[in-house]
XYZ file of C-alpha atoms in Angstrom:
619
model
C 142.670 152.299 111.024
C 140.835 148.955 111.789
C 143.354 146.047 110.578
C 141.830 144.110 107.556
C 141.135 140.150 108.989
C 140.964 139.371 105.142
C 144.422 138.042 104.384
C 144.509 136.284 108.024
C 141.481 134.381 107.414
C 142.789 133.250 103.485
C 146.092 132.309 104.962
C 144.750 130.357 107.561
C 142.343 128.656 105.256
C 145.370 127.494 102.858
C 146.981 126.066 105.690
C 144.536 123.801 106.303
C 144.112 123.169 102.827
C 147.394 122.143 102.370
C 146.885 120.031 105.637
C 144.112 118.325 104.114
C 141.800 119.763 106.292
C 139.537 120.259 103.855
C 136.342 121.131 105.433
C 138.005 123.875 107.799
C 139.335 125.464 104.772
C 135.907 125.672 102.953
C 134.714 127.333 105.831
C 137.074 129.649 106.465
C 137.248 130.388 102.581
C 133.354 130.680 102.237
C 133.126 133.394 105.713
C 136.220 135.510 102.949
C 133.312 135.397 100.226
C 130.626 136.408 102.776
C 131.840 139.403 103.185
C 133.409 140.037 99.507
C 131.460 137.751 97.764
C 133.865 138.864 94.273
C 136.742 137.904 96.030
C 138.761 136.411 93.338
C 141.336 134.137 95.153
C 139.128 132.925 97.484
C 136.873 131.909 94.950
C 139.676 130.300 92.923
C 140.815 128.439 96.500
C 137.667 127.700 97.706
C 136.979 126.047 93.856
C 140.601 124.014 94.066
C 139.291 122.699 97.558
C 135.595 121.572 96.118
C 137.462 119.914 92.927
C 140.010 117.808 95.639
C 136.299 116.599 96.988
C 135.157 115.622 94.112
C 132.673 118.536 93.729
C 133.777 119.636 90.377
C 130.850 121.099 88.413
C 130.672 123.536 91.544
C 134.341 124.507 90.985
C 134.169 125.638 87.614
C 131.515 127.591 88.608
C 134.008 129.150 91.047
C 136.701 129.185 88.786
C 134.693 131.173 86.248
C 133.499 133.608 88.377
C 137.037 134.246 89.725
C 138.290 134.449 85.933
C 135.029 137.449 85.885
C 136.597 139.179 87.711
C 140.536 139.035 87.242
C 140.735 137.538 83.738
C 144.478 137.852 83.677
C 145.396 135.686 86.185
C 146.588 132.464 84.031
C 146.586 130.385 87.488
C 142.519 130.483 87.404
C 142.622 129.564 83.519
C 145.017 126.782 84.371
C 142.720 124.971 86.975
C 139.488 125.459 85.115
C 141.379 123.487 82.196
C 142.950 121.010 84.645
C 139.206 120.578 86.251
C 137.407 120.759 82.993
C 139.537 117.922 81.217
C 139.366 115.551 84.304
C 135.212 115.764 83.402
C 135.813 115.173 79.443
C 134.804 118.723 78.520
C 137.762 118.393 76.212
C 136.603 121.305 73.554
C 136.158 123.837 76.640
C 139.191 122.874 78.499
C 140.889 123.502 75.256
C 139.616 127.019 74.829
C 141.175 127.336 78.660
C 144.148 126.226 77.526
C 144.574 128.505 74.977
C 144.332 131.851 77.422
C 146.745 130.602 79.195
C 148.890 130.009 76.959
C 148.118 133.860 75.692
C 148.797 135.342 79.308
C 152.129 133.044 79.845
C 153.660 132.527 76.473
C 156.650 130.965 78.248
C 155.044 128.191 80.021
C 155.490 124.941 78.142
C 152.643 123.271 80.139
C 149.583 125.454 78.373
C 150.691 124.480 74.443
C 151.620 120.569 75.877
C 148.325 120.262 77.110
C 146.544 121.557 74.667
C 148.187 119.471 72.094
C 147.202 116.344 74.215
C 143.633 117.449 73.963
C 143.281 118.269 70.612
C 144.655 114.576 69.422
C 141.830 113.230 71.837
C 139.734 115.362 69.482
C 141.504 114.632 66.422
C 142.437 117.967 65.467
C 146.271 115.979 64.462
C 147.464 119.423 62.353
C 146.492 121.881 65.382
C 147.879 119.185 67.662
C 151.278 119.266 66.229
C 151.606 122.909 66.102
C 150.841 123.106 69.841
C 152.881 120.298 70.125
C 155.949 121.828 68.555
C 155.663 124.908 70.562
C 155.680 123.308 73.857
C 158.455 121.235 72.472
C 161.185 124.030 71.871
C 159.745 125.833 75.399
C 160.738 122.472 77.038
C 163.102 120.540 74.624
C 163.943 118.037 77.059
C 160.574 116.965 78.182
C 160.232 113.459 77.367
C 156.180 113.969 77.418
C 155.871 116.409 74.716
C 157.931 114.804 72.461
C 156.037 111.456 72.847
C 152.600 113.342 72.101
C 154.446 115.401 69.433
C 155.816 111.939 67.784
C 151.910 110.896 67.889
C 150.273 113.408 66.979
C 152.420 113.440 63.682
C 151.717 109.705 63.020
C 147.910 110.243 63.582
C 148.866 112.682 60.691
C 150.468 110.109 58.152
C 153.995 111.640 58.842
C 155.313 108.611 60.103
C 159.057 108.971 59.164
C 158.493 112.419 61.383
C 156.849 110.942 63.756
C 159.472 108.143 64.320
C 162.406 110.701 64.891
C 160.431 112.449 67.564
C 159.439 109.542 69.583
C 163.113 108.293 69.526
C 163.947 111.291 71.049
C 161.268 110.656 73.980
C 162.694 107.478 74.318
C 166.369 108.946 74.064
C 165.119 111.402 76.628
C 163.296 109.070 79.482
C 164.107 105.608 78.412
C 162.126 104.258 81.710
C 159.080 105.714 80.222
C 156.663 102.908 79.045
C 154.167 104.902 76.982
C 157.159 106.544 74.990
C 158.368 102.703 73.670
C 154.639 102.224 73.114
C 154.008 104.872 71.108
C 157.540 104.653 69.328
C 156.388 100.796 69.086
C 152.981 101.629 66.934
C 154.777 103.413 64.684
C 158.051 101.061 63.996
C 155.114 98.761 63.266
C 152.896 100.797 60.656
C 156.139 101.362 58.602
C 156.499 97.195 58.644
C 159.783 97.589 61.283
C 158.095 94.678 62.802
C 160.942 93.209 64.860
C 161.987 96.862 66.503
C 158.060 96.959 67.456
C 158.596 93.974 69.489
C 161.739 95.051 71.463
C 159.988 97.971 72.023
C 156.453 96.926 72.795
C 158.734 94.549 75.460
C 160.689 97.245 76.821
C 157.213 98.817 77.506
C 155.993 95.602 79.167
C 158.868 95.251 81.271
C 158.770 98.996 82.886
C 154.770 98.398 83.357
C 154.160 94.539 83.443
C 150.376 96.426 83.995
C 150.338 98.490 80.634
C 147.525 96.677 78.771
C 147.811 98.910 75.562
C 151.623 98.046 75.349
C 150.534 94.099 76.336
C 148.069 93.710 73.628
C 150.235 95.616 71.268
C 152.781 93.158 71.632
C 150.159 90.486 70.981
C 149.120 92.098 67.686
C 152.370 92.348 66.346
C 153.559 88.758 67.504
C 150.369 87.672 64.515
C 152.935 89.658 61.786
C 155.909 87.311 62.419
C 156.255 83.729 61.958
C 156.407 82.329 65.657
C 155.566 79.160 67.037
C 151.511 78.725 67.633
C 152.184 77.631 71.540
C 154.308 80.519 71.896
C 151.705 82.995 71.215
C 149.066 80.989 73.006
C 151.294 81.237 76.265
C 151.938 84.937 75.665
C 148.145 85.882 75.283
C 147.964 83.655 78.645
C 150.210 85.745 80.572
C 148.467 89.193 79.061
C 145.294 87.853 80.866
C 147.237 86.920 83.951
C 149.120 90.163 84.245
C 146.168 92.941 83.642
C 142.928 90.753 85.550
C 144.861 89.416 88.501
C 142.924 92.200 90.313
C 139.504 92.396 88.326
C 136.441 90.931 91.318
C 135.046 87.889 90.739
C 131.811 87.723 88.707
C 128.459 88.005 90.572
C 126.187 85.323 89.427
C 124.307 86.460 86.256
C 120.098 86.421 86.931
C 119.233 86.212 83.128
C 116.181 84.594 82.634
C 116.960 81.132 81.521
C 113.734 80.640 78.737
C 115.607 78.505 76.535
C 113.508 80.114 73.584
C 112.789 83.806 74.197
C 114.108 86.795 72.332
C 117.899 87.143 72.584
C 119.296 90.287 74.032
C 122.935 90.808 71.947
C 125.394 92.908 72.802
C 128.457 93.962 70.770
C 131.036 96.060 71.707
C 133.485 97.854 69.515
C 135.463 101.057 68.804
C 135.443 100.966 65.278
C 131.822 101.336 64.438
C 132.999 103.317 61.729
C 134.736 103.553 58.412
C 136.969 100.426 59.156
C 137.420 97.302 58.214
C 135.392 95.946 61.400
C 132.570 98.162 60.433
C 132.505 97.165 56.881
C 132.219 92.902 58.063
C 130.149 93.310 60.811
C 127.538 95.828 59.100
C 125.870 92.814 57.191
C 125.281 91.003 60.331
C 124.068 93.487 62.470
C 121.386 94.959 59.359
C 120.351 91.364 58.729
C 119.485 89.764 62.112
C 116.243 88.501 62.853
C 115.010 91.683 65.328
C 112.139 88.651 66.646
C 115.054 86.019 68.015
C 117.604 89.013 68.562
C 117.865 92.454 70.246
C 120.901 93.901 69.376
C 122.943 96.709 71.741
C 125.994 98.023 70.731
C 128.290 99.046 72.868
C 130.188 102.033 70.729
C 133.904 103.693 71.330
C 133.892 105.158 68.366
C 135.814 108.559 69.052
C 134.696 110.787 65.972
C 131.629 109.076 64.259
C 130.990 109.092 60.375
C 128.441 107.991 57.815
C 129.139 104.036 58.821
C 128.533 104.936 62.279
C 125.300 106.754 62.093
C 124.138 104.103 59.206
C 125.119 100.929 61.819
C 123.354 102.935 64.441
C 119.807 103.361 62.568
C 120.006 99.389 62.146
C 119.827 98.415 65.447
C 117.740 98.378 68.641
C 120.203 100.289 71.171
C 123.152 101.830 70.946
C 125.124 102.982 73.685
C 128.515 105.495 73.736
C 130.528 104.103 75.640
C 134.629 105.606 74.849
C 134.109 108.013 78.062
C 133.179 105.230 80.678
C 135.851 102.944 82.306
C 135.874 99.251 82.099
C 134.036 98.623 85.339
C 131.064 101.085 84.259
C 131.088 99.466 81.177
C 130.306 96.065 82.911
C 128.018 97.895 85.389
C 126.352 98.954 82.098
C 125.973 95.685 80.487
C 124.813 94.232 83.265
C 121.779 96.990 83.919
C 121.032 96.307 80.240
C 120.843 92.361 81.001
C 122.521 91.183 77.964
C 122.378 87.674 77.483
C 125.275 87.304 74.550
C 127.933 89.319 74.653
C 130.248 89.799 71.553
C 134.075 91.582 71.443
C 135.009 92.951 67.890
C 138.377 93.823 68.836
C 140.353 91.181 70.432
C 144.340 93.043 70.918
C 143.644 95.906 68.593
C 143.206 99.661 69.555
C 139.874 100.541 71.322
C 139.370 97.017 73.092
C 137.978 96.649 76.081
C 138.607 93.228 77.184
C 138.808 94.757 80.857
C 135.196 94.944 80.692
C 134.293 91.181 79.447
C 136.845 90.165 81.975
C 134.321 91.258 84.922
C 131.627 88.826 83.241
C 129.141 91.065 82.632
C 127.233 88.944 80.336
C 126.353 84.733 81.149
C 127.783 84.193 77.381
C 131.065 86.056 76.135
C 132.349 85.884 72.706
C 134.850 87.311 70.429
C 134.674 87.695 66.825
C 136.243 89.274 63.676
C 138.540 91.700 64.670
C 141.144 89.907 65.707
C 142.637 86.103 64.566
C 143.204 84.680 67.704
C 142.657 83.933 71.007
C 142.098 86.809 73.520
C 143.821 84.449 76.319
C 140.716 85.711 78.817
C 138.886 82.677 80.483
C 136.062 84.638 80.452
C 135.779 84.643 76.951
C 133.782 81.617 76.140
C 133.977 80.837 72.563
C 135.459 82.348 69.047
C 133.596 82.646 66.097
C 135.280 81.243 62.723
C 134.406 79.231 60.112
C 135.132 75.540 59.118
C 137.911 76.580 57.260
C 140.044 79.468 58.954
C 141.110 77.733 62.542
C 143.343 74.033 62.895
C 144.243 75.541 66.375
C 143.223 75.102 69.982
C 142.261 78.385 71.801
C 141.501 79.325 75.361
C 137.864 79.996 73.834
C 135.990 77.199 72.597
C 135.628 77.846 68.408
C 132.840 78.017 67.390
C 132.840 77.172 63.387
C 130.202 78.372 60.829
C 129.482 76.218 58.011
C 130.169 78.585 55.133
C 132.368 81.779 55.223
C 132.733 83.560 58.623
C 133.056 87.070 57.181
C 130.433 88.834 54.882
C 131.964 92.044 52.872
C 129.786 95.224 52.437
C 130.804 96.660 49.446
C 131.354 100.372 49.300
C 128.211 101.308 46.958
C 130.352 103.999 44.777
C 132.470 101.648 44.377
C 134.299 102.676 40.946
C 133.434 99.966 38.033
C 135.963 97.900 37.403
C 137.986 98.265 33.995
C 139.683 95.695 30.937
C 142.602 94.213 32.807
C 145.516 96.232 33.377
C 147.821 94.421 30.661
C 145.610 95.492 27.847
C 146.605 99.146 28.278
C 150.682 97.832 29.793
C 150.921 95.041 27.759
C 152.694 93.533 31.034
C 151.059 91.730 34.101
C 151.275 93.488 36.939
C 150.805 91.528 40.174
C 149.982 93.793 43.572
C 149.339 93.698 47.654
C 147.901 96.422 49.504
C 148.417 95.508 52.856
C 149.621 96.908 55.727
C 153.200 97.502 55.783
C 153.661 94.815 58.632
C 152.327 92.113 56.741
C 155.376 91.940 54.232
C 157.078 89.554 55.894
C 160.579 88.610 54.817
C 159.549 85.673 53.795
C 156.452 86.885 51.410
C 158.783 89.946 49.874
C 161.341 86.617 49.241
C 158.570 84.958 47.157
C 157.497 88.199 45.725
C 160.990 88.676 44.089
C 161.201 85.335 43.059
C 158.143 85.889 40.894
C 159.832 88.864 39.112
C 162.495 86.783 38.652
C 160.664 83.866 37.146
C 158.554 86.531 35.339
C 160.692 89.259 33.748
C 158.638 91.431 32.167
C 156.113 91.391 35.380
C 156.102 94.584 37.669
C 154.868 95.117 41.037
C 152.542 97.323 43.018
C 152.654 97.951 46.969
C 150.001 100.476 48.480
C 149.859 101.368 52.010
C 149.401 103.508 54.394
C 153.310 104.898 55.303
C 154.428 104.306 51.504
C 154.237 108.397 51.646
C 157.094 108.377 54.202
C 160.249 108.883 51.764
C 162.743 106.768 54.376
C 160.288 104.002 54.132
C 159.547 104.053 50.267
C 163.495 103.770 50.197
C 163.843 100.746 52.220
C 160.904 98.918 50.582
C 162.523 99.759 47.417
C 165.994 98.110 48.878
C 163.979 94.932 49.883
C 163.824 94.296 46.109
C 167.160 96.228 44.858
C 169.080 93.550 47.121
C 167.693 90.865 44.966
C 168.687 92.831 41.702
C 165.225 93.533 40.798
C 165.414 96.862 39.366
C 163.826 99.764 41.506
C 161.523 100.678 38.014
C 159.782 97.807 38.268
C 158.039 98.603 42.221
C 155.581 100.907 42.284
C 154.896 102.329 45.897
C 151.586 104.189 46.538
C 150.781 105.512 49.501
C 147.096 105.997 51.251
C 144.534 108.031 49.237
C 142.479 110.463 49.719
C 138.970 108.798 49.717
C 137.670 104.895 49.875
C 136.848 105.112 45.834
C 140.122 106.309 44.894
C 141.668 103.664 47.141
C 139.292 101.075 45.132
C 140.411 102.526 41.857
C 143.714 101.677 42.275
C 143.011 98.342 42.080
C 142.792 98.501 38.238
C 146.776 99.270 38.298
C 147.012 95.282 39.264
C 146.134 92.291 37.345
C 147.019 90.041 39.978
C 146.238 90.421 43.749
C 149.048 88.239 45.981
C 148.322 87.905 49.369
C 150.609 88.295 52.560
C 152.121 85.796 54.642
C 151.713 84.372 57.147
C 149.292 87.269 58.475
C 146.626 87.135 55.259
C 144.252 89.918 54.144
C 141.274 90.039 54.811
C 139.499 93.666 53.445
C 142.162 93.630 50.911
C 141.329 90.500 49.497
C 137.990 91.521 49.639
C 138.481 94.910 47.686
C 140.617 93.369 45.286
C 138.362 90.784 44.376
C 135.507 92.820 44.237
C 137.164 94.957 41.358
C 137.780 92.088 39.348
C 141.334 91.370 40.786
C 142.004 87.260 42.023
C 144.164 86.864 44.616
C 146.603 84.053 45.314
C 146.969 83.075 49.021
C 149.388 80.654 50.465
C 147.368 78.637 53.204
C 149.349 78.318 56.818
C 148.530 76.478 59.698
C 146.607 79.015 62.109
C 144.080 81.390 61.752
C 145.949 84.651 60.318
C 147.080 82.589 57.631
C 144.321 80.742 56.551
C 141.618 83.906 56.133
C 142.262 83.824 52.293
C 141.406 80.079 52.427
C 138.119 81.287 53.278
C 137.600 84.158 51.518
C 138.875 82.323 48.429
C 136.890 79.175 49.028
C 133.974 81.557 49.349
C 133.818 83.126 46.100
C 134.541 79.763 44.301
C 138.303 80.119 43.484
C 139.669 76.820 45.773
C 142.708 76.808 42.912
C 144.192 79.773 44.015
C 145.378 78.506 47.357
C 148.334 77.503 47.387
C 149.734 74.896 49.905
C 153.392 75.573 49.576
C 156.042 78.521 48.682
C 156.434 76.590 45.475
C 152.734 76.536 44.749
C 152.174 80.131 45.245
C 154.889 81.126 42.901
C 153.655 78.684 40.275
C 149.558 79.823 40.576
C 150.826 83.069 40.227
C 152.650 81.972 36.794
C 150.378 79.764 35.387
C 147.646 82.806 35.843
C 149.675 85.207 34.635
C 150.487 83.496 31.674
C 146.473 83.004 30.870
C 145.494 85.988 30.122
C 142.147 84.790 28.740
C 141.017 83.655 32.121
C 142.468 86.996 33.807
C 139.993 88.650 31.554
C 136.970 86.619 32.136
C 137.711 87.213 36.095
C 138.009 90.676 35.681
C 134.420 91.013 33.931
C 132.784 88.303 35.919
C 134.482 88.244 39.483
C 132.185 90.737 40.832
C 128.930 89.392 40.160
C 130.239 85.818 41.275
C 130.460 87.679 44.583
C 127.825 89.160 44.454
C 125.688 85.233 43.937
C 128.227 84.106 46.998
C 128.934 83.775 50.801
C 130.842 86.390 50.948
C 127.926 88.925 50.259
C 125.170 86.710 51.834
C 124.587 88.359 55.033
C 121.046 86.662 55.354
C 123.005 83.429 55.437
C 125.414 84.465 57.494
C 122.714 85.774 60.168
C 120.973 82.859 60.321
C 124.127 81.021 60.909
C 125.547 83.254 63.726
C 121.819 83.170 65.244
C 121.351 79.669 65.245
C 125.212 79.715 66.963
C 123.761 82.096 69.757
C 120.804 80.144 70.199
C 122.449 76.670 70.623
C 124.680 78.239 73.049
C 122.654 80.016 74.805
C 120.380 76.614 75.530
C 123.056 74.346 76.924
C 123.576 77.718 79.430
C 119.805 77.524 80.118
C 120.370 74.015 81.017
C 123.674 74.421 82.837
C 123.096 74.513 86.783
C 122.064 77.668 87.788
């Protein structure tokens, strides 16, 4: 009986493989497949070799072919996932994923993975069932329990979500993305301070983890630090993540002092978010003869904001798949002469990008209130009112209002004030959780003090979390306000029924020292004023805008004392709440706040002005 060279020839081949020797093993594994073309292993092996390569469209070719044949060999299901995920075909490495998890029901890695994948697709409820099963497969792996802990805050079960990532921590306390993750959370529920430690502890195991650097940034705007503090740690964020980023190659725009600007903004919340609903105006009301406008999108799962942004402008460009440095590469091939962040520290940025200088001109505006410590930023955009500090960007200040508000056209109409049906006032902030400060929840209970018969309203997102309803509540029940006088609501289930809570309130009081800035918007838009105590840096003096906008300068209050009394003496006239309630939207409607013409022509005349001294500048 002749002896069969097959298995010789396939052993031989994963020696070399293993060796590295990866062109002797493609030979030896293609001469298997000459003579049995349907061998399966060799065309799994031969596949694993062309991925390593970086030939990995012609491995999943392999890899299905192999899977043709022998579909019940989970190993070939397992590297056609691992192959198709490291291309972003997300939804089919998923369906991989899932087989083998059918063919080895024991193996933690198939359900982990797939749970990973299906938050990247935002499938959170799907995500934490997978999640969950890889968890009690592998209870001690500190991986699964940080996606699990996600996955459930991506939900809204934050108080859930908390335990888990604790446990990931508890688990692998030297892993950084656990005490970021863990980190994000503490902060949505308001545990501001326990962010921080953790955000650090992050920072400290990965000096390099931007997400966990800029986190800590974010978070540092919710607590009342010194101004040079923050500067210096926004300084050291730059240093620390673009010590290695090349240096800039000199920028060939051409330098016509007067031809058509070509605008780029980048963003990943082109989208049902605050960022989309302020820069919409803008972008729908430039001049398309002085401006070209490109955005740059990251949006993950698009929605009616996205697609209506989209139709308004000249290019738009998806950009959540490429890395920073094709980003850059991108912006450059476009030749964008003004080139705008909307993100600053917040989730989605990519100030990795603008730190390679792809454009001559690099700005940042309105999604975050401060500096983004990059050098190669060049200037901030903020109004005459919102900014006493010194940045590493120049600021640049509008003359009116630096935000304009789209209102949500089914918008609910507003209703008599809410002490007509109560016969109480009813004062109300729905912020984010991490802007009640200690010292604003301090002033808060003073008012109900001062005001007996008042009651108060929180809404956030988080407020449906039972351990964090309870100590909100104790915030107050410390002070001996009685628990029946908070009302906690918790996110709803659509943008109108959001705005229609608004009509619980009579009175709108603002955060400190990080300020509101869509909330005040929303809130005065259905009829509710809002008292803002001004501070001495940007997050803290947005509601000095906003309220100097709409033509309500005496509700800013420059003092603790102040506040409180504004809030009296307004509560007390019930008159003028009335006549602010019917009139308070149209006086928007006739002011900066809505005029995105104005505002245009402002931020256009800003882009042109700098964009001449460039043209001037030696080349």
């Amino acid at each position: 009986m002749p002896h069969d060279p097959i298995p010789h020839m396939l052993q031989t081949a994963l020696q070399h493989q293993q060796a590295r020797e990866f062109s002797q093993a493609e030979s030896l594994y293609r001469q298997v497949l000459q003579k049995h073309p349907d061998h399966p292993d060799a065309l799994h092996l031969l596949g694993i070799v062309l991925h390593t390569v970086g030939r990995s469209d012609a491995a999943v070719d392999l890899f299905r072919r192999a899977i043709s044949i022998r579909s019940s060999d989970a190993r070939f299901h397992r590297n056609l996932a691992l192959v198709l995920q490291s291309q972003q075909r997300f939804n089919e490495a998923a369906e991989a994923w899932r087989r083998v998890a059918e063919l080895e029901p024991r193996a933690a890695d198939a359900p982990a993975q797939l749970g990973a994948l299906l938050i990247k697709e935002g499938r959170h409820e799907q995500a934490i069932e997978a999640l969950r099963r890889a968890a009690a497969l592998d209870p001690n792996n500190a991986g699964v329990q940080s996606n699990f802990g996600s996955a459930l805050a991506l939900s809204g079960r934050i108080g859930d979500s908390i335990e888990a990532l604790r446990r990931a921590v508890d688990l692998e306390s030297t892993a950084p993305q656990s005490h970021h993750n863990l980190a994000v959370s503490l902060r949505q529920v308001g545990l501001v301070e326990e962010a921080e430690e953790h955000f650090r502890a992050a920072i400290r195991l990965n000096p390099t983890h931007g997400a966990a650097g800029s986190g800590l940034l974010l978070t540092l705007q919710y607590r009342e630090h010194d101004a040079t503090e923050v500067f210096a740690e926004h300084k050291a964020w730059a240093r620390r993540n673009t010590s290695s980023v090349p240096p800039a190659p000199a920028h060939r725009n051409d330098r016509d002092p007067m031809r058509r600007l070509r605008v780029g903004y980048v963003s990943a919340d082109l989208r049902q978010h605050s960022v989309g609903f302020f820069i919409e105006p803008l972008l729908a009301a430039h001049d398309a003869a002085a401006v070209e406008v490109f955005c740059y999108s990251g949006v993950d799962h698009p929605d009616e904001t996205t697609r209506r942004i989209e139709r308004q402008v000249h290019h738009w460009r998806t950009t959540q798949s490429l890395s920073d440095e094709h980003l850059a590469h991108l912006i450059r091939q476009d030749a964008i002469d003004i080139l705008v962040d909307l993100s600053g520290h917040t989730a989605g940025h990519r100030l990795l990008a603008f730190a390679r200088k792809p454009a001559p001109i690099q700005l940042t505006y309105l999604g975050y209130p401060d500096t983004t410590g990059l050098t190669q930023i060049d200037y901030r955009i903020t109004d005459v009112f919102a900014d006493p500090s010194v940045d590493a960007e120049t600021l640049v200040r509008l003359p009116r209002c630096a935000w304009c508000y789209r209102p949500y056209e089914a918008a609910p109409r507003t209703t008599a004030s809410a002490f007509h049906s109560n016969g109480h006032i009813t004062f109300g902030s729905f912020n984010t959780l991490a802007k009640l400060s200690p010292t604003v929840v301090d002033l808060w209970t003073q008012l109900l003090r001062r005001l007996s018969s008042s009651r108060l309203v929180l809404k956030s997102s988080g407020l449906e979390d039972f351990s964090t309803r309870a100590r909100f509540l104790s915030l107050f029940t410390r002070h001996h306000i009685d628990p029946a006088r908070i009302t906690l609501l918790g996110k709803s289930n659509s943008l109108h029924d959001h705005l229609e809570s608004y009509n619980q309130i009579d009175i709108a009081v603002d955060s400190y020292p990080y300020h509101g800035t869509t909330s005040t918007c929303e809130a005065l838009w259905m009829g509710v004023p809002v008292i803002t105590l001004a501070g001495d840096c940007h997050v803290s003096r947005v509601g000095v805008s906003l309220n100097t906008a709409v033509g309500l300068p005496e509700l800013i209050a420059d003092s603790p004392e102040r506040y409180i009394e504004i809030a009296l003496d307004l509560a007390h006239d019930t008159r003028r709440l009335s006549s602010l309630r019917a009139s308070l939207r149209d006086r928007m409607k006739e002011s900066a706040l809505t005029d995105a013409p104005a505002l245009a022509r402002a931020v256009e005349h800003t882009y042109r002005r700098i964009w001449t001294q460039w043209c001037g500048a030696d080349a």
